[in-house]
């Protein structure tokens, strides 16, 4: 999934990853499920609610660990690309 998820195919040559970590936290998954239930009740289709992956590239492992602990919220980060 990681190597096939470039917005631009020419980006493939510009990145080298040392490792990828899948983060699943029960509290965040619970929030996601509640959000999806509310959107489904509001009439969103299954296609619109389909889960996808998001990838963040960090310069320092400590930055990644902080996001894993606290989660990612709208307008709460200086991260501008996902």
Short mmCIF file of C-alpha atoms in Angstrom, two decimals:
data_model
loop_
_atom_site.label_atom_id
_atom_site.label_comp_id
_atom_site.label_asym_id
_atom_site.label_seq_id
_atom_site.Cartn_x
_atom_site.Cartn_y
_atom_site.Cartn_z
CA UNK A 1 0.00 0.00 0.00
CA UNK A 2 2.79 2.43 0.88
CA UNK A 3 4.67 2.09 -2.39
CA UNK A 4 1.52 2.32 -4.49
CA UNK A 5 0.02 5.42 -2.89
CA UNK A 6 1.81 8.32 -4.52
CA UNK A 7 -0.33 11.18 -5.80
CA UNK A 8 2.15 11.65 -8.61
CA UNK A 9 3.93 8.64 -10.11
CA UNK A 10 7.17 10.62 -10.41
CA UNK A 11 7.24 10.92 -6.60
CA UNK A 12 8.12 7.23 -6.34
CA UNK A 13 11.78 8.02 -7.11
CA UNK A 14 11.98 10.74 -4.45
CA UNK A 15 11.23 8.72 -1.31
CA UNK A 16 13.03 5.99 0.57
CA UNK A 17 11.44 4.58 3.67
CA UNK A 18 13.32 2.97 6.51
CA UNK A 19 10.11 1.50 7.93
CA UNK A 20 6.38 1.98 8.19
CA UNK A 21 4.31 1.56 11.34
CA UNK A 22 0.58 0.90 11.40
CA UNK A 23 -1.00 2.72 14.34
CA UNK A 24 -4.26 1.42 15.76
CA UNK A 25 -5.43 2.84 19.07
CA UNK A 26 -8.74 1.71 20.55
CA UNK A 27 -9.76 5.23 21.53
CA UNK A 28 -9.15 6.54 18.00
CA UNK A 29 -10.89 3.56 16.39
CA UNK A 30 -13.90 4.18 18.64
CA UNK A 31 -14.02 7.81 17.53
CA UNK A 32 -13.75 6.74 13.89
CA UNK A 33 -16.60 4.24 14.25
CA UNK A 34 -18.83 6.81 15.95
CA UNK A 35 -18.04 9.33 13.20
CA UNK A 36 -18.87 6.74 10.50
CA UNK A 37 -22.16 5.80 12.21
CA UNK A 38 -23.18 9.49 12.38
CA UNK A 39 -22.29 10.03 8.72
CA UNK A 40 -24.14 6.87 7.68
CA UNK A 41 -27.22 8.05 9.61
CA UNK A 42 -26.92 11.38 7.78
CA UNK A 43 -27.18 9.59 4.43
CA UNK A 44 -23.57 9.12 3.36
CA UNK A 45 -23.06 6.10 1.09
CA UNK A 46 -20.86 3.10 1.88
CA UNK A 47 -18.52 4.28 -0.86
CA UNK A 48 -18.14 7.69 0.81
CA UNK A 49 -17.46 6.00 4.14
CA UNK A 50 -14.93 3.52 2.81
CA UNK A 51 -11.76 3.51 4.91
CA UNK A 52 -8.46 4.39 3.31
CA UNK A 53 -4.91 4.82 4.52
CA UNK A 54 -3.10 8.04 5.28
CA UNK A 55 0.67 8.31 5.44
CA UNK A 56 2.68 10.87 7.35
CA UNK A 57 6.38 11.39 6.81
CA UNK A 58 8.28 12.67 9.85
CA UNK A 59 11.80 13.99 10.14
CA UNK A 60 12.19 12.64 13.67
CA UNK A 61 10.82 9.48 15.27
CA UNK A 62 9.80 11.50 18.35
CA UNK A 63 7.34 13.49 16.19
CA UNK A 64 5.74 10.27 14.99
CA UNK A 65 5.53 8.90 18.52
CA UNK A 66 3.75 12.08 19.69
CA UNK A 67 1.10 11.77 16.98
CA UNK A 68 0.67 8.09 17.90
CA UNK A 69 0.04 9.10 21.53
CA UNK A 70 -2.21 12.10 20.99
CA UNK A 71 -3.80 11.50 17.61
CA UNK A 72 -4.22 13.91 14.75
CA UNK A 73 -6.92 16.55 14.87
CA UNK A 74 -8.05 19.13 12.35
CA UNK A 75 -6.07 22.37 12.69
CA UNK A 76 -4.01 21.02 15.59
CA UNK A 77 -0.77 20.46 13.74
CA UNK A 78 1.75 22.18 11.56
CA UNK A 79 1.73 19.09 9.32
CA UNK A 80 0.40 20.25 5.98
CA UNK A 81 0.65 17.11 3.85
CA UNK A 82 -0.84 13.71 4.37
#
